[in-house]
CSV table of N, CA and C in Angstrom, one decimal:
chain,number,residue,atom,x,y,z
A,159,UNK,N,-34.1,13.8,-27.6
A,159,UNK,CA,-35.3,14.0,-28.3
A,159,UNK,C,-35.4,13.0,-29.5
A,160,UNK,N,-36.6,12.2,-29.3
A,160,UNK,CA,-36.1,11.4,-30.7
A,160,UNK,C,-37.4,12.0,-32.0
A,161,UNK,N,-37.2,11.2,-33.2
A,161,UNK,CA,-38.3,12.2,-34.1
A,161,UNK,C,-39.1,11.9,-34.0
A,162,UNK,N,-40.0,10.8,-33.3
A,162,UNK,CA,-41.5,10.8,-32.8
A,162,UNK,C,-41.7,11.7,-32.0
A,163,UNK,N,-41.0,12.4,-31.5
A,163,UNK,CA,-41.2,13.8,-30.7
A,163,UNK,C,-41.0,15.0,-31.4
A,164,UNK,N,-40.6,15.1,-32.6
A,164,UNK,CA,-40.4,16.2,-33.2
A,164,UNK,C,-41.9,16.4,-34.1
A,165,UNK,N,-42.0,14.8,-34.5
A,165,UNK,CA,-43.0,15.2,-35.3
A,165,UNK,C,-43.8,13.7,-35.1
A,166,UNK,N,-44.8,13.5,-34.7
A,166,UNK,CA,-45.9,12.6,-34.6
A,166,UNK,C,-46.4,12.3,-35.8
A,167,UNK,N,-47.2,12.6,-36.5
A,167,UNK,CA,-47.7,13.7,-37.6
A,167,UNK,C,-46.5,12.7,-39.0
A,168,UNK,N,-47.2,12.3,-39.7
A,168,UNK,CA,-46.5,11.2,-41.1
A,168,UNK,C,-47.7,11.6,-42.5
A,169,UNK,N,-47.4,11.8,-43.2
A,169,UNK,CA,-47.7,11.8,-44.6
A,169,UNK,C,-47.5,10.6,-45.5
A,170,UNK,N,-48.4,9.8,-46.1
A,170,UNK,CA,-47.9,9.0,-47.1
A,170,UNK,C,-48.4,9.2,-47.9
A,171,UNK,N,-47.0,9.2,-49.1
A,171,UNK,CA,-46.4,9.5,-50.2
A,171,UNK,C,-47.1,8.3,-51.5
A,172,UNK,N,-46.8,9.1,-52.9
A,172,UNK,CA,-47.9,8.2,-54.1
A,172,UNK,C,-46.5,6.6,-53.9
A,173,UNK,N,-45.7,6.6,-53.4
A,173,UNK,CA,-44.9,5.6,-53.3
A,173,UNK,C,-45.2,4.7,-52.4
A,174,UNK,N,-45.9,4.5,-51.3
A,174,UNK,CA,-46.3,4.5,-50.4
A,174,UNK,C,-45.6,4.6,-49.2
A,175,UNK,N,-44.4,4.6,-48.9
A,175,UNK,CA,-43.6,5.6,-48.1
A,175,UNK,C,-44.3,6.4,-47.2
A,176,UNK,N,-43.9,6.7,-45.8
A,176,UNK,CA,-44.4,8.1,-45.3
A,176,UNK,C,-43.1,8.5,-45.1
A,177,UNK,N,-43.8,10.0,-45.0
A,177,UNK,CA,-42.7,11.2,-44.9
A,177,UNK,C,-43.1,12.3,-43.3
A,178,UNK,N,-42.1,12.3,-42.3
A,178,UNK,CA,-42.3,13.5,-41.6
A,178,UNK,C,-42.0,14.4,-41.7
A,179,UNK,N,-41.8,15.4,-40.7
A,179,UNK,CA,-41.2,16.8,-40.7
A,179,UNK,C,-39.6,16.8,-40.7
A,180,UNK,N,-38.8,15.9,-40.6
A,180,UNK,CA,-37.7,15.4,-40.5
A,180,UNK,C,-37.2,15.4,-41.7
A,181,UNK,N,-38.0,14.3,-42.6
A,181,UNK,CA,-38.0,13.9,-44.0
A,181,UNK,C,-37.7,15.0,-44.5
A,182,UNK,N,-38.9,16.0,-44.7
A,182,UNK,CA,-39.4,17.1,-45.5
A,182,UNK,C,-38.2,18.1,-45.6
A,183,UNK,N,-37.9,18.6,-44.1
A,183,UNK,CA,-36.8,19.4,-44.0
A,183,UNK,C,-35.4,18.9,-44.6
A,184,UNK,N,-35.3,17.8,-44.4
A,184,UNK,CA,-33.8,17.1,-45.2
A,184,UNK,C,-34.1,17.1,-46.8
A,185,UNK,N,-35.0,17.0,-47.2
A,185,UNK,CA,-34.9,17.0,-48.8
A,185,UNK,C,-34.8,18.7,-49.1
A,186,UNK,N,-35.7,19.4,-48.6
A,186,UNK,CA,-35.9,20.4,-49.0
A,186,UNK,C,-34.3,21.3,-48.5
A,187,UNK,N,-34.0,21.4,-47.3
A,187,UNK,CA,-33.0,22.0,-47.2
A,187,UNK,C,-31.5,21.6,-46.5
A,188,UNK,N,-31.3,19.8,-46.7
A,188,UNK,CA,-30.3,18.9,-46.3
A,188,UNK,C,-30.2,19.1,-45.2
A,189,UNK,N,-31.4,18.9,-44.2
A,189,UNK,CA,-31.0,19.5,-42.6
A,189,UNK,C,-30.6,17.6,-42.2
A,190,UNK,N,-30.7,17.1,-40.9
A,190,UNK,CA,-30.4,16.1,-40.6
A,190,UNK,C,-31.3,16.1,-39.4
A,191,UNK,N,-31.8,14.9,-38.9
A,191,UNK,CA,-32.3,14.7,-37.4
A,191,UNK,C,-31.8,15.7,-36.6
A,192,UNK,N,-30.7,15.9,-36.1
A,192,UNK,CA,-29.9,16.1,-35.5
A,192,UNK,C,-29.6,17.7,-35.4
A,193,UNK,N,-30.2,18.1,-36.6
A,193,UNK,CA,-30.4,19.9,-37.3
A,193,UNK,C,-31.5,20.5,-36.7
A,194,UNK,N,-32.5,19.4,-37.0
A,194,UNK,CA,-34.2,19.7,-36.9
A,194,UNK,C,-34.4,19.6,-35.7
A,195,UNK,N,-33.5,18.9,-34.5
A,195,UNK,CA,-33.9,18.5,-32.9
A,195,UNK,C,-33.4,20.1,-32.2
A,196,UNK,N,-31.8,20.6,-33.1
A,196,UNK,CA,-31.6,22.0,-32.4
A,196,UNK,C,-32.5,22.9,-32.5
A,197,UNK,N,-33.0,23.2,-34.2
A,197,UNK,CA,-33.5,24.2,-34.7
A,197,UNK,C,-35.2,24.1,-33.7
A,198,UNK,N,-36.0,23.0,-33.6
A,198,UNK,CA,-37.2,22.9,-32.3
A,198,UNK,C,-36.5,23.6,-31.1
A,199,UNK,N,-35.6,23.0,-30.5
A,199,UNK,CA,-34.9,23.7,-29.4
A,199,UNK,C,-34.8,25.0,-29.4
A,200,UNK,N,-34.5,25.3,-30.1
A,200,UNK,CA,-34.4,27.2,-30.0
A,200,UNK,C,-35.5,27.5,-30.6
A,201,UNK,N,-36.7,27.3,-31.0
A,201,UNK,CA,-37.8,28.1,-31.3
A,201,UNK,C,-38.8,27.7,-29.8
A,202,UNK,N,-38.0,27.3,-29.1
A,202,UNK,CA,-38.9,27.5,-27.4
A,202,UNK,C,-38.1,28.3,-26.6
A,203,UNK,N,-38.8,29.1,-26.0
A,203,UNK,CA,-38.0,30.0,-25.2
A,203,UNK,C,-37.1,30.6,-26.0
A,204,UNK,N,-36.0,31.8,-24.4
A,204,UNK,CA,-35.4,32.5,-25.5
A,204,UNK,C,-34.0,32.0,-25.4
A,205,UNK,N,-33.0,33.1,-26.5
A,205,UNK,CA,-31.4,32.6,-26.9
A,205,UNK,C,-31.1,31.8,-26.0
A,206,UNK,N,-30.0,30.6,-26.4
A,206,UNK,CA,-29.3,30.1,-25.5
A,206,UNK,C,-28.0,30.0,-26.1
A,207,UNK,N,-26.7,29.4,-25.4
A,207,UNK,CA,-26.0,29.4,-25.8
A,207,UNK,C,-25.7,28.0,-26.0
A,208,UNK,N,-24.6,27.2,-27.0
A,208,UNK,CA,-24.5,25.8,-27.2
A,208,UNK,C,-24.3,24.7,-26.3
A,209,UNK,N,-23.8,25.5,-25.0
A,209,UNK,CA,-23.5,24.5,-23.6
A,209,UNK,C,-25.3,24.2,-23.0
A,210,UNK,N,-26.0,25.4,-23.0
A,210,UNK,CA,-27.2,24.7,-23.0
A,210,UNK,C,-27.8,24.1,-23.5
A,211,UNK,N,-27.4,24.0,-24.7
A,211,UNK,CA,-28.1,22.8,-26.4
A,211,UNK,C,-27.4,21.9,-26.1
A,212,UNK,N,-26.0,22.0,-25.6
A,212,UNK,CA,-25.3,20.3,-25.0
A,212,UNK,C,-26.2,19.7,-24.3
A,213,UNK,N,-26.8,20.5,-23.1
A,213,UNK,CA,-27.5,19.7,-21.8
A,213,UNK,C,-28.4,19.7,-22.0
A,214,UNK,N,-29.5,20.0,-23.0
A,214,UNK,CA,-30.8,20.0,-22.9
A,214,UNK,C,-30.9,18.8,-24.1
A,215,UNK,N,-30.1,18.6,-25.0
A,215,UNK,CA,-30.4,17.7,-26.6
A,215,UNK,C,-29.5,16.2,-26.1
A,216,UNK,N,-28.2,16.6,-25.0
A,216,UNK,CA,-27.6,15.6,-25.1
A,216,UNK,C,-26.9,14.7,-26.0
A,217,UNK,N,-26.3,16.0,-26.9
A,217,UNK,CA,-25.5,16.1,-27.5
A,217,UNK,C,-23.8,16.4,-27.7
A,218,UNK,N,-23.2,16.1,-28.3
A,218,UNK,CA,-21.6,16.7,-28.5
A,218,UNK,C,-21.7,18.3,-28.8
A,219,UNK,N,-20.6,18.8,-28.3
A,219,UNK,CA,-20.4,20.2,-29.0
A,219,UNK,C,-20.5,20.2,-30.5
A,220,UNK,N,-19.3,19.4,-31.2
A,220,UNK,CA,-19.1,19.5,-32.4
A,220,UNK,C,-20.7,18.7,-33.2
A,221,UNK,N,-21.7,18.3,-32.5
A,221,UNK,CA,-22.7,18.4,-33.3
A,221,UNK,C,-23.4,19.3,-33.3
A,222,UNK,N,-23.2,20.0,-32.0
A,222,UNK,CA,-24.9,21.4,-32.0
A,222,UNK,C,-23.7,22.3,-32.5
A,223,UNK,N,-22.6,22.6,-32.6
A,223,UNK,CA,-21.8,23.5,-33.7
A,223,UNK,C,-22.5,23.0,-35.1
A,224,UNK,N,-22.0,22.3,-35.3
A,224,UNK,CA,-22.0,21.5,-37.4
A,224,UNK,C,-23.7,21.9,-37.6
A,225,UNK,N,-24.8,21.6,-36.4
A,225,UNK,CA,-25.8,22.0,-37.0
A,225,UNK,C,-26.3,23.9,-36.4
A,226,UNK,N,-26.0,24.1,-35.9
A,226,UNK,CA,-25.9,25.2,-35.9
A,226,UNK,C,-25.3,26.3,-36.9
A,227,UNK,N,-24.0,25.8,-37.4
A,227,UNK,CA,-23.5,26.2,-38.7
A,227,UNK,C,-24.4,26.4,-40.1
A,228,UNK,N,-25.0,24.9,-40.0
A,228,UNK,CA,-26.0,24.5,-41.2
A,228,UNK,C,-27.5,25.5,-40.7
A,229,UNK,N,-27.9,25.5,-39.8
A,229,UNK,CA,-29.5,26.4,-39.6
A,229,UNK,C,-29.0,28.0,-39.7
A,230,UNK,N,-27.9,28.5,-39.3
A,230,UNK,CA,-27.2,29.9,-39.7
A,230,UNK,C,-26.7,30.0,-41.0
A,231,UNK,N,-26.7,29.1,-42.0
A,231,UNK,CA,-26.4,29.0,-43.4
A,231,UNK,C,-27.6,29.2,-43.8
A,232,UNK,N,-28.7,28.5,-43.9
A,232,UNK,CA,-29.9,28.2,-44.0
A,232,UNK,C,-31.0,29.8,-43.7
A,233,UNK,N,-30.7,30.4,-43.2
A,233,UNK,CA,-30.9,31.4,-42.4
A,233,UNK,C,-32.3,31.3,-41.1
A,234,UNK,N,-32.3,30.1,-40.9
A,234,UNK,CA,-33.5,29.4,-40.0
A,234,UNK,C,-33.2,30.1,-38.6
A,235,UNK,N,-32.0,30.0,-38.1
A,235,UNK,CA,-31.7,30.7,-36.7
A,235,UNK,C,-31.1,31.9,-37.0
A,236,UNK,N,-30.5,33.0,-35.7
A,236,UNK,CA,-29.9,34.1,-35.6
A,236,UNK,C,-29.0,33.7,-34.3
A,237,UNK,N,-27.5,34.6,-35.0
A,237,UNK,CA,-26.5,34.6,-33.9
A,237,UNK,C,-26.6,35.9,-32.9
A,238,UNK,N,-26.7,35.9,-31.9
A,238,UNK,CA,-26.8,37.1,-30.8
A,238,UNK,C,-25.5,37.5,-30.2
A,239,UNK,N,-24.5,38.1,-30.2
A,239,UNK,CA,-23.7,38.2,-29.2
A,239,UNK,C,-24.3,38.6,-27.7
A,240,UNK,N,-23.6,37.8,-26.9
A,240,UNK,CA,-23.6,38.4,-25.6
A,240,UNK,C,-23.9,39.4,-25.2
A,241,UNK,N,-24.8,40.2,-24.4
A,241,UNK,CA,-23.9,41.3,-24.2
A,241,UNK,C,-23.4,41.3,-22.7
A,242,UNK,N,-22.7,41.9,-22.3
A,242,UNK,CA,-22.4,41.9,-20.7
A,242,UNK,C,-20.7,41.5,-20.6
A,243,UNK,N,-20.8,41.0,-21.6
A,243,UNK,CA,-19.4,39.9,-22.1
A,243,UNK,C,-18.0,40.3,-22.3
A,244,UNK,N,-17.5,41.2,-21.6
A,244,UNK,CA,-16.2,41.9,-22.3
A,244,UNK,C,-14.8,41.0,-22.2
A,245,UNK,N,-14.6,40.1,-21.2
A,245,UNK,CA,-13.4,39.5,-21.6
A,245,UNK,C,-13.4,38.4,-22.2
A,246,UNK,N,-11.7,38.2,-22.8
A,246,UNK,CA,-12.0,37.0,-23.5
A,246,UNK,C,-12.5,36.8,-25.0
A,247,UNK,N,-13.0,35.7,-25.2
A,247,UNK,CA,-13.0,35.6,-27.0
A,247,UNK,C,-15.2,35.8,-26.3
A,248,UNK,N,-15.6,36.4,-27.4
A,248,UNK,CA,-16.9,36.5,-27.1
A,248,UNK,C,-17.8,35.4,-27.2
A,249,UNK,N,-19.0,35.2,-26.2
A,249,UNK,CA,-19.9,34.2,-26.5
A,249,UNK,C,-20.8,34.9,-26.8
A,250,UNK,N,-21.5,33.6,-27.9
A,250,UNK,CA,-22.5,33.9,-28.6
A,250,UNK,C,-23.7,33.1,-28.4
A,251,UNK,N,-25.3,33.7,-28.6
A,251,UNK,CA,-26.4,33.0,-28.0
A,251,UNK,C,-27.2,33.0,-29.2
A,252,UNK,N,-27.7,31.3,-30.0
A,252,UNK,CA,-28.6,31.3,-30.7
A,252,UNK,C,-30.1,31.1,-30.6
A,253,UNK,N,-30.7,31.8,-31.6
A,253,UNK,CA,-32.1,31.9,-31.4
A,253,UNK,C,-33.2,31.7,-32.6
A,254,UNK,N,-33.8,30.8,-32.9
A,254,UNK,CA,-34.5,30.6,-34.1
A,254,UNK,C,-35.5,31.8,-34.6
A,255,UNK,N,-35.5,32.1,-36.0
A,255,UNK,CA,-36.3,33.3,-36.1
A,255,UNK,C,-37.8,33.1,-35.6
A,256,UNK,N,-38.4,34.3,-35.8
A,256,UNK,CA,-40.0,34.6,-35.1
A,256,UNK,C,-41.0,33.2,-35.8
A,257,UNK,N,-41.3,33.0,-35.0
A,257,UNK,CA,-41.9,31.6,-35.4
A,257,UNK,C,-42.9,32.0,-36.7
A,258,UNK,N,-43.5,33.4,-36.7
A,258,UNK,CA,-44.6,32.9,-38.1
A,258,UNK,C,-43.7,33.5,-39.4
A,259,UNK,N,-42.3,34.4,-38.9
A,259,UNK,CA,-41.7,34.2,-40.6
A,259,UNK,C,-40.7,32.9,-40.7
A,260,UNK,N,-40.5,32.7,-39.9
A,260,UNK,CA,-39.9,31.0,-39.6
A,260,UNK,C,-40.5,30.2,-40.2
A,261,UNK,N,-42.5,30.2,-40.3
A,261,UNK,CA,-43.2,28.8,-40.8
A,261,UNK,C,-43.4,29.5,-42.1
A,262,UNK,N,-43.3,30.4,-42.2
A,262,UNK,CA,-43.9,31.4,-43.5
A,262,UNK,C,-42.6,31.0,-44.9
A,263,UNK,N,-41.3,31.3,-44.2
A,263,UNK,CA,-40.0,30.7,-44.7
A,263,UNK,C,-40.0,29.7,-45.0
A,264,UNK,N,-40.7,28.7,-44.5
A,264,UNK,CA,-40.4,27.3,-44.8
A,264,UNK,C,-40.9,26.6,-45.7
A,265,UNK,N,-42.3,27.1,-45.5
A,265,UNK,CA,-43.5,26.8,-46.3
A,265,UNK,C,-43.4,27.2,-47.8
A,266,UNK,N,-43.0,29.0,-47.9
A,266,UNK,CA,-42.4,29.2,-48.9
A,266,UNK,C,-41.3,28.8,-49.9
A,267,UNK,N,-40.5,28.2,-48.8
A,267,UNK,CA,-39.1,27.2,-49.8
A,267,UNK,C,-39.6,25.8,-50.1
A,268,UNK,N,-41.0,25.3,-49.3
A,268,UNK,CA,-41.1,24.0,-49.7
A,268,UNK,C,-42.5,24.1,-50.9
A,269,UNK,N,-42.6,25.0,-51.3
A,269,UNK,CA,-43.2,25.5,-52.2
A,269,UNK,C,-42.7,25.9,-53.8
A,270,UNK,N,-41.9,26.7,-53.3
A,270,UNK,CA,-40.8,26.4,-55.0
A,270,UNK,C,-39.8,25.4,-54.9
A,271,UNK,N,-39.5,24.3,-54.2
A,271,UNK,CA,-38.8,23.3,-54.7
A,271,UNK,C,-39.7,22.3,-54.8
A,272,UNK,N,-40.8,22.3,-54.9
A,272,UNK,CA,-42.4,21.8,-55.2
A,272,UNK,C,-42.6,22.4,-56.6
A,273,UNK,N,-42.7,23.5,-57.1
A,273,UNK,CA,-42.7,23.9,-58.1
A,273,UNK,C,-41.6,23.6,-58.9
A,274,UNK,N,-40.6,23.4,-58.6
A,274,UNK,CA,-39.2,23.5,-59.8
A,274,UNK,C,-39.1,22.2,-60.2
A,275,UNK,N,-39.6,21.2,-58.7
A,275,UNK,CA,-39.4,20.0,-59.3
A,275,UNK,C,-40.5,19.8,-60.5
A,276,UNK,N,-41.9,20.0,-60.2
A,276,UNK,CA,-42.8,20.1,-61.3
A,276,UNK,C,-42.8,20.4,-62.7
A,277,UNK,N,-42.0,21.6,-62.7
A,277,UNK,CA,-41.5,22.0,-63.6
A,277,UNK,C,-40.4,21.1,-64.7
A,278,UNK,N,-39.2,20.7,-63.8
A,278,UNK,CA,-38.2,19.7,-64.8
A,278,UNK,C,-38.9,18.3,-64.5
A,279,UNK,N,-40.2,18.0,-64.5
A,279,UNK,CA,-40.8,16.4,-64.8
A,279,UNK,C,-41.3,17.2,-66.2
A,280,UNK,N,-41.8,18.3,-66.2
A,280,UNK,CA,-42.6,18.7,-67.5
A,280,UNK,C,-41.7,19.1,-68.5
A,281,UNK,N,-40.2,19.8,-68.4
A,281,UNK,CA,-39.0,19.5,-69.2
A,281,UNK,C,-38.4,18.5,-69.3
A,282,UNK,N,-38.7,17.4,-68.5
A,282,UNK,CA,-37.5,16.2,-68.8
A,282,UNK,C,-38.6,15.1,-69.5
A,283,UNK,N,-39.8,14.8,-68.5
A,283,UNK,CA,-40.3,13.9,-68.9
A,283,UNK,C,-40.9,13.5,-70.7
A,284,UNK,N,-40.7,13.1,-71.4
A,284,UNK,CA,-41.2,13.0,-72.7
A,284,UNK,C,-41.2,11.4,-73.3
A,285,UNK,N,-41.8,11.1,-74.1
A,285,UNK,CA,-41.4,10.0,-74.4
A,285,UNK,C,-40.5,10.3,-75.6
């Protein structure tokens, strides 16, 4: 998936720069291309587990882990155990939260780090 497929859709910035959905999420909450391709993937359809984020993103384990770690930090996704699952070490199935407290979440964090930054230009800036 590359990021013209995540996000078509560009913003330009008073710098003249543009910014996507990629951008946005990395500043606001240090996600990475690579974060934002999983975290899309799991808000379609339901849980899966990482062997199908391997085959469907075409990715390494140790990347859809490391971002998986980071969107469960973040609290953007949820860990599911299995159920059915009794031997062995347990597998577990991720699933991005309900899409409208998901956009509601996001919107809201890119809103006070919009505000805070506003705020220390009005404490810092002075001549």
């Amino acid at each position: 998936m590359e990021q013209s497929q995540i996000s078509g859709s560009r913003i330009k910035l008073p710098s003249g720069k543009d910014a996507g959905l990629v951008d946005i999420l990395s500043f606001c909450y240090g996600l990475s291309e690579t974060d934002v391709q999983v975290l899309m993937a799991l808000m379609k359809g339901d849980a899966r587990g990482t062997e199908e984020l391997e085959s469907d993103l075409k990715l390494s384990k140790a990347s859809i882990n490391r971002s998986l770690n980071k969107l469960l930090e973040m609290a953007l996704v949820m860990r599911i155990k299995e159920p059915g699952n009794k031997a062995g070490r347990p597998r577990y199935l991720y699933k991005a939260k309900d899409y409208n407290e998901l956009k509601s979440k996001i919107l809201q964090d890119i809103k006070e780090c919009s505000d805070k930054m506003a705020s220390l230009v009005e404490a810092e800036f002075k001549p």
